[in-house]
Coordinates of N, CA, C and O in Angstrom, one line a residue:
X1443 N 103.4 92.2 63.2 CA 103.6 92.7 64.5 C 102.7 91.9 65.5 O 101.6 91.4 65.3
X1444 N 103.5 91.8 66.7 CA 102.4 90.8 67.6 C 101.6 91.8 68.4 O 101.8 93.0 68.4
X1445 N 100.6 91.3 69.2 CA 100.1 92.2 70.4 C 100.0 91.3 71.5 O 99.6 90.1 71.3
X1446 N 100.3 91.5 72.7 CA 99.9 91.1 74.1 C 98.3 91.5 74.2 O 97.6 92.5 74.3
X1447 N 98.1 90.1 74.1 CA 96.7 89.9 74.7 C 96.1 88.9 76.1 O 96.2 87.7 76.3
X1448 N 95.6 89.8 76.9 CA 95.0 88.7 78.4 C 93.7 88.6 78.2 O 92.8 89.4 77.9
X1449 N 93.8 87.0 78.7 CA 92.5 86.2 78.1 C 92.0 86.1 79.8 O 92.8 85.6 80.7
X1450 N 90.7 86.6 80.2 CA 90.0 86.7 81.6 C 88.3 86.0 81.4 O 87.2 86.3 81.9
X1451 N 88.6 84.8 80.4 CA 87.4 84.0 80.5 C 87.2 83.0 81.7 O 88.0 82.8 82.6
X1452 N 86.2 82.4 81.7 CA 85.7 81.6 82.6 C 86.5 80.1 82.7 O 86.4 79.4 83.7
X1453 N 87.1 79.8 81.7 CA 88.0 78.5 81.6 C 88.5 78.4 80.2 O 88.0 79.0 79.3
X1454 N 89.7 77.2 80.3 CA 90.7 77.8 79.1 C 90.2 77.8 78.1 O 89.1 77.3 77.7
X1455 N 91.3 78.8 77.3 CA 90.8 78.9 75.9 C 92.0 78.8 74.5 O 93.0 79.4 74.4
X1456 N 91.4 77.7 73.6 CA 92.1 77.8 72.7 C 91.4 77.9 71.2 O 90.4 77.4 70.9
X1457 N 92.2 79.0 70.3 CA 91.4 79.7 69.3 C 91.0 78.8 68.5 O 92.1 78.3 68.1
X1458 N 90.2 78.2 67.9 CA 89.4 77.5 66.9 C 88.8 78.9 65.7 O 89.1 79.0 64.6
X1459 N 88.2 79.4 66.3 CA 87.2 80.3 65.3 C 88.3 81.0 64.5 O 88.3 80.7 63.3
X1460 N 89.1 81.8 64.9 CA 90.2 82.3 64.1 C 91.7 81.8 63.4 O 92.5 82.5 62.9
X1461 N 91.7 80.6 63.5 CA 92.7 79.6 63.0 C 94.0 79.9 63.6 O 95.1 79.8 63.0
X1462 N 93.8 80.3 65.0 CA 95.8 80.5 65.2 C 96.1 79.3 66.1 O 97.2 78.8 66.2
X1463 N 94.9 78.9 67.1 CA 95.6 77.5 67.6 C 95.7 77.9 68.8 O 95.9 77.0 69.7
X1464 N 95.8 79.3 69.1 CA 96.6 79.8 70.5 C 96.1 79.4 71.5 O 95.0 79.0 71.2
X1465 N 96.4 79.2 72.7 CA 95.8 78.9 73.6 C 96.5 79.4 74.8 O 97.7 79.5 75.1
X1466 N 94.7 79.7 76.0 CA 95.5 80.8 77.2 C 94.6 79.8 78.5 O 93.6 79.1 78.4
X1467 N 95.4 79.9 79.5 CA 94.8 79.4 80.9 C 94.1 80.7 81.4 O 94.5 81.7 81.0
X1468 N 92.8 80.7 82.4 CA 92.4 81.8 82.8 C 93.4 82.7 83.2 O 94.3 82.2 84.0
X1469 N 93.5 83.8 82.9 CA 94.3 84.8 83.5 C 95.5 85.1 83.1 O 96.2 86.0 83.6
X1470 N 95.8 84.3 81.7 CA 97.1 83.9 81.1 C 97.2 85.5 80.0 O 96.2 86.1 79.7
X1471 N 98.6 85.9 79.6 CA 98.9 86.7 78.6 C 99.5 85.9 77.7 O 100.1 84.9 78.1
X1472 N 99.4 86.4 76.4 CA 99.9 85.8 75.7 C 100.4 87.0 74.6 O 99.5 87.6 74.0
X1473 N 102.0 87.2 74.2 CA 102.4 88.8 73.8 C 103.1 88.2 72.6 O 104.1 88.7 72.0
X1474 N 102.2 86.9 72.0 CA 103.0 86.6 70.4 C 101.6 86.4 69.7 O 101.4 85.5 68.8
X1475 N 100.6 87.6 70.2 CA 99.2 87.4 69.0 C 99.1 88.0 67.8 O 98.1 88.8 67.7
X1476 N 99.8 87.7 66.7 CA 99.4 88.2 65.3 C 98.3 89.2 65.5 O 97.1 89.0 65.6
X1477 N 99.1 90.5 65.4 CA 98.1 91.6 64.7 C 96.5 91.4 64.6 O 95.6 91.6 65.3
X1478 N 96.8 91.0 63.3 CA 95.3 90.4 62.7 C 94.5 89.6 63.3 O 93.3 89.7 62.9
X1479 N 94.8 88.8 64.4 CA 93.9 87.6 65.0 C 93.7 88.6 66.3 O 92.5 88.7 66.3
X1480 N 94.1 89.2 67.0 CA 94.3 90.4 68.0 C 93.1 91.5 67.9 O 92.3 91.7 68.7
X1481 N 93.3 92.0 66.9 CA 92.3 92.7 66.7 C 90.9 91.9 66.3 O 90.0 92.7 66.0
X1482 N 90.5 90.5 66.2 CA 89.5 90.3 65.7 C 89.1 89.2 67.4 O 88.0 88.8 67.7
X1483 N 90.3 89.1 68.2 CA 90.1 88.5 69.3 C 89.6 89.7 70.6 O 88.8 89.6 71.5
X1484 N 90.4 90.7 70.3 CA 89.5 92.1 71.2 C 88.0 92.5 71.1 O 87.4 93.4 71.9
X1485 N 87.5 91.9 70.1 CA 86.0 92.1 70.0 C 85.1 91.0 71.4 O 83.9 91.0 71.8
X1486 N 85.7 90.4 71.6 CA 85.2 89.5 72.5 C 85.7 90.5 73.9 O 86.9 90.9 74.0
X1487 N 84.7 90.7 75.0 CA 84.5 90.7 76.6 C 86.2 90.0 76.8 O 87.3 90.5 76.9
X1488 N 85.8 88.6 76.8 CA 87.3 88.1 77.5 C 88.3 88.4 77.5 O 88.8 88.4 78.6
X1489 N 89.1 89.0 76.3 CA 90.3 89.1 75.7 C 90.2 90.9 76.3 O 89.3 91.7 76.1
X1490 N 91.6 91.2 77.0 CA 91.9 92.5 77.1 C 93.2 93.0 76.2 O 93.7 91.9 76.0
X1491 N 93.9 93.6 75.8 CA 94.8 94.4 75.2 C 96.0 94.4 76.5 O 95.7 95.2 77.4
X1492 N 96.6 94.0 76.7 CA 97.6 94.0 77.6 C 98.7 94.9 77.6 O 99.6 94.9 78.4
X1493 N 98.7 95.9 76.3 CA 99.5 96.8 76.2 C 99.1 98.2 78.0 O 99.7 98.9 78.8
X1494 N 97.5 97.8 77.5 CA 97.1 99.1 78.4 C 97.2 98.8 79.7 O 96.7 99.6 80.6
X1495 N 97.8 97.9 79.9 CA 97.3 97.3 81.7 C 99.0 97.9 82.2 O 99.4 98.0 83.4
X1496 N 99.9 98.4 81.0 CA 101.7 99.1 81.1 C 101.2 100.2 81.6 O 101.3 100.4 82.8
X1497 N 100.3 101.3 80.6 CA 99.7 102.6 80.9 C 99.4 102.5 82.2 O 99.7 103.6 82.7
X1498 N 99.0 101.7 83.1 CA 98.1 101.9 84.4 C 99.0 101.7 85.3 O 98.9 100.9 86.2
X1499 N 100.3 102.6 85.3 CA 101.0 102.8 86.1 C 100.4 103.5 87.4 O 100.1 104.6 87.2
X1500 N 100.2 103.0 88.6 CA 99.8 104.4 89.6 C 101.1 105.2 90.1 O 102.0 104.5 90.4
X1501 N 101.2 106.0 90.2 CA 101.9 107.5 90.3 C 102.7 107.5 91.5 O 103.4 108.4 91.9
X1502 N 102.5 106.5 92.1 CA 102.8 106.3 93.4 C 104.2 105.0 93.8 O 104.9 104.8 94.8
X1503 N 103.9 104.2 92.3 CA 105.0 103.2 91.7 C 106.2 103.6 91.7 O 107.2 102.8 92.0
X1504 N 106.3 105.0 91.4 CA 107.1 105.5 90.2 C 107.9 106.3 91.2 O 107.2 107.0 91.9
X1505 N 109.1 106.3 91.3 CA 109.9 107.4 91.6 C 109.8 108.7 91.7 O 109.2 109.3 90.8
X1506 N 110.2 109.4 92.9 CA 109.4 111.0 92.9 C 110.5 112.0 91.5 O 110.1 113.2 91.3
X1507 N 111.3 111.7 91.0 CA 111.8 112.0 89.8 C 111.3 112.3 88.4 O 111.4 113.2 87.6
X1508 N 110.7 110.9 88.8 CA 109.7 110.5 87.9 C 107.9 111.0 87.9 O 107.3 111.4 86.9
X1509 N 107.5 110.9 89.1 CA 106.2 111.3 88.9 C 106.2 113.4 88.8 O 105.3 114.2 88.6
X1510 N 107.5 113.7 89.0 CA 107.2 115.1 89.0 C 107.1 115.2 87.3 O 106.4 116.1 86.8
X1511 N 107.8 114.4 86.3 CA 108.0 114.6 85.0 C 106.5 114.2 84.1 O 106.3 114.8 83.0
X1512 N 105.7 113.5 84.6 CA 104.6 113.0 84.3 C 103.7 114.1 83.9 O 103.4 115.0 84.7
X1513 N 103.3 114.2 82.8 CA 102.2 114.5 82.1 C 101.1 115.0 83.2 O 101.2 114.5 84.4
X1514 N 100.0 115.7 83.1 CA 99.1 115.8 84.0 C 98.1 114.9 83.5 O 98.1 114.4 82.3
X1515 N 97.3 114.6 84.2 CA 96.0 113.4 83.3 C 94.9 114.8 82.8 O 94.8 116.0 83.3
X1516 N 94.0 114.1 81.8 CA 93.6 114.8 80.9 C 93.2 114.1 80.3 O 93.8 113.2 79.8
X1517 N 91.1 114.7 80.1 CA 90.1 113.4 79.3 C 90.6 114.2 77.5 O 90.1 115.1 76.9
X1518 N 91.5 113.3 77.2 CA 91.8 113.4 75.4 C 91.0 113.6 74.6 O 91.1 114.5 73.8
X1519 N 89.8 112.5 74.6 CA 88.5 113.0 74.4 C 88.1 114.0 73.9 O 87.9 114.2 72.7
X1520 N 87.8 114.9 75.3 CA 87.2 116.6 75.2 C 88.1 117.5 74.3 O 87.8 118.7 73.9
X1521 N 89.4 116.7 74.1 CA 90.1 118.4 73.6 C 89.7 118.2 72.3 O 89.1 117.2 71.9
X1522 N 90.2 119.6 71.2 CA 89.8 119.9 70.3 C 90.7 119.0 69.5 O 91.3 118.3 70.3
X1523 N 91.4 118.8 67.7 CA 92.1 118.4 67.3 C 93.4 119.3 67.7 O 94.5 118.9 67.9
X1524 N 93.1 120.7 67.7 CA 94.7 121.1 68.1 C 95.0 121.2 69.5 O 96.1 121.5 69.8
X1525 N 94.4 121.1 70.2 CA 94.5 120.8 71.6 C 95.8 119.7 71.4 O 97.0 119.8 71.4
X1526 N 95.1 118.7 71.3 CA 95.8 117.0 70.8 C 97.1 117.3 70.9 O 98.0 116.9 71.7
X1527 N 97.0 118.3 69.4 CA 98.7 118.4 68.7 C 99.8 119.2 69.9 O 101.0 119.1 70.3
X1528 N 98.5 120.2 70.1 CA 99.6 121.1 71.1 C 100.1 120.3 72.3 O 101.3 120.5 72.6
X1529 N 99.1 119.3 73.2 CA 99.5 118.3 74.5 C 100.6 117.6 73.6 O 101.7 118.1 73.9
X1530 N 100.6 116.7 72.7 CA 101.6 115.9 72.0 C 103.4 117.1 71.9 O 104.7 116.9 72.0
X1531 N 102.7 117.9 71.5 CA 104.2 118.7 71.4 C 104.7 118.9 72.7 O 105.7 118.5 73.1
X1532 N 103.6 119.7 73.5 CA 104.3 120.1 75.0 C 105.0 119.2 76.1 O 105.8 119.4 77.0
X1533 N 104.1 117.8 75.3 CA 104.6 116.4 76.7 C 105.6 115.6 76.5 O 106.4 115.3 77.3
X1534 N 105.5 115.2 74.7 CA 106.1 114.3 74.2 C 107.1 115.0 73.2 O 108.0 114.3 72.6
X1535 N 107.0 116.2 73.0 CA 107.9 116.5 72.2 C 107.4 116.1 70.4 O 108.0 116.3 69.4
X1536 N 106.6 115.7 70.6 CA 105.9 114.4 68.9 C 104.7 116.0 67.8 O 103.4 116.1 67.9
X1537 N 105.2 116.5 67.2 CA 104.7 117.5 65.7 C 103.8 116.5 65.2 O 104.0 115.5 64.6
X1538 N 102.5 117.3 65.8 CA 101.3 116.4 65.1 C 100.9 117.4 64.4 O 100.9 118.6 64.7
X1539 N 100.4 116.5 62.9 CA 99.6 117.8 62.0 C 98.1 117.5 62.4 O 97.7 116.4 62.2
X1540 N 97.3 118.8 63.1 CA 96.2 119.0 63.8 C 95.2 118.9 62.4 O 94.0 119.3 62.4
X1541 N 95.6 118.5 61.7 CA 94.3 118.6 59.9 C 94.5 117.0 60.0 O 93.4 116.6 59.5
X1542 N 95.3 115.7 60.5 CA 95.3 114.7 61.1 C 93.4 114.2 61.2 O 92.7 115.2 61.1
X1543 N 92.8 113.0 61.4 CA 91.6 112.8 62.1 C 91.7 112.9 63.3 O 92.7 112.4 63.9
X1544 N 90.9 113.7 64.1 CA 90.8 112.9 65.5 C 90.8 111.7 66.2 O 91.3 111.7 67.3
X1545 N 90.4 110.8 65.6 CA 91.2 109.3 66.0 C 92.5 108.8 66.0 O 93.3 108.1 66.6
X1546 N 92.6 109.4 64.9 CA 94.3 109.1 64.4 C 95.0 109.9 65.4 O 95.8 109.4 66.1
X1547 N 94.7 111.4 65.7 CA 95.4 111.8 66.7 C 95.4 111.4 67.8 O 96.5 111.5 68.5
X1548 N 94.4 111.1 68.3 CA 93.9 110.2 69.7 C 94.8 108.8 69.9 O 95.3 108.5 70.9
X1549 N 94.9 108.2 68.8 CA 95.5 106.9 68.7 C 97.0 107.5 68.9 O 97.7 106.8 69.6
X1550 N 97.9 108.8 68.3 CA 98.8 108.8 68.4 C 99.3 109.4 69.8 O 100.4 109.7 69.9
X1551 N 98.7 109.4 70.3 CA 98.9 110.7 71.6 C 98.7 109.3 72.2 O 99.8 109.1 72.8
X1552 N 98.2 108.7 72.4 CA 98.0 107.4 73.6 C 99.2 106.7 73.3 O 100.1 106.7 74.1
X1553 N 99.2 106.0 72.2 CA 101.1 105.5 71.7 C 101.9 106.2 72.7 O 102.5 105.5 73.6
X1554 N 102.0 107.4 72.6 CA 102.8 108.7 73.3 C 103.1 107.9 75.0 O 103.9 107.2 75.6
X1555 N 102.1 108.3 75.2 CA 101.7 108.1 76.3 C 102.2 106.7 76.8 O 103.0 106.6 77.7
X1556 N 101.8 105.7 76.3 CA 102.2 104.1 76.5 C 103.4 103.9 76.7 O 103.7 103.0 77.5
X1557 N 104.6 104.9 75.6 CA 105.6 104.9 75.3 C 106.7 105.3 76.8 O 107.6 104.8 77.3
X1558 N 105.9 106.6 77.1 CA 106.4 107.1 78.6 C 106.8 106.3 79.7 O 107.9 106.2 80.3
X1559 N 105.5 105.7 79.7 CA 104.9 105.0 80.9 C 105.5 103.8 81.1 O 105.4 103.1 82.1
X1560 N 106.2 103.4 80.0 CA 107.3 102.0 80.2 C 108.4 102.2 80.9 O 109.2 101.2 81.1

């Protein structure tokens, strides 16, 4: 699986330390990053996830059709594990089992979410 990754370093960059070769111009995305080199290139400041920059729809983009269907915002965070499951059912329709981790539910409810917002 690939990930979209944007590289916001100070000048170009091409991967040596992780053996993929890739290489980005400031400001560049690049949405053919091997999984595995992705997750080990997100530990660096520079490198952002470019999946989440889809999420940061403003509400205002969006069609008034559309922003009435919108989810309300809500720190995910704070809720309990069945909080999670219950927002996941009520927004997305998506049967989470609340005995799940909390992260794992957190991770799945943001999926959710990402998924919308395209």
């Amino acid at each position: 699986m690939a990930i979209a990754i944007k590289y916001n370093g100070p000048k170009p960059f091409t991967d040596h330390l992780y053996g993929s070769k890739l290489h980005w111009e400031i400001g560049d995305t690049r949405e053919d990053v091997p999984e595995h080199i992705a997750i080990k290139l997100l530990r660096h400041p520079e490198f952002e996830d470019a999946r989440k920059r889809k999420t940061e729809i403003k509400v205002e983009e969006l069609p008034r059709e559309e922003q009435d269907n919108l989810p309300p915002l809500v720190n995910l965070e704070a809720m309990t594990k069945d909080q999670l499951a219950q927002y996941a059912h009520r927004n997305f329709g998506v049967v989470l089992d609340a005995g799940m981790k909390k992260s794992e539910l957190l991770d799945t409810v943001r999926l959710q979410m990402g998924k919308r917002a395209r």
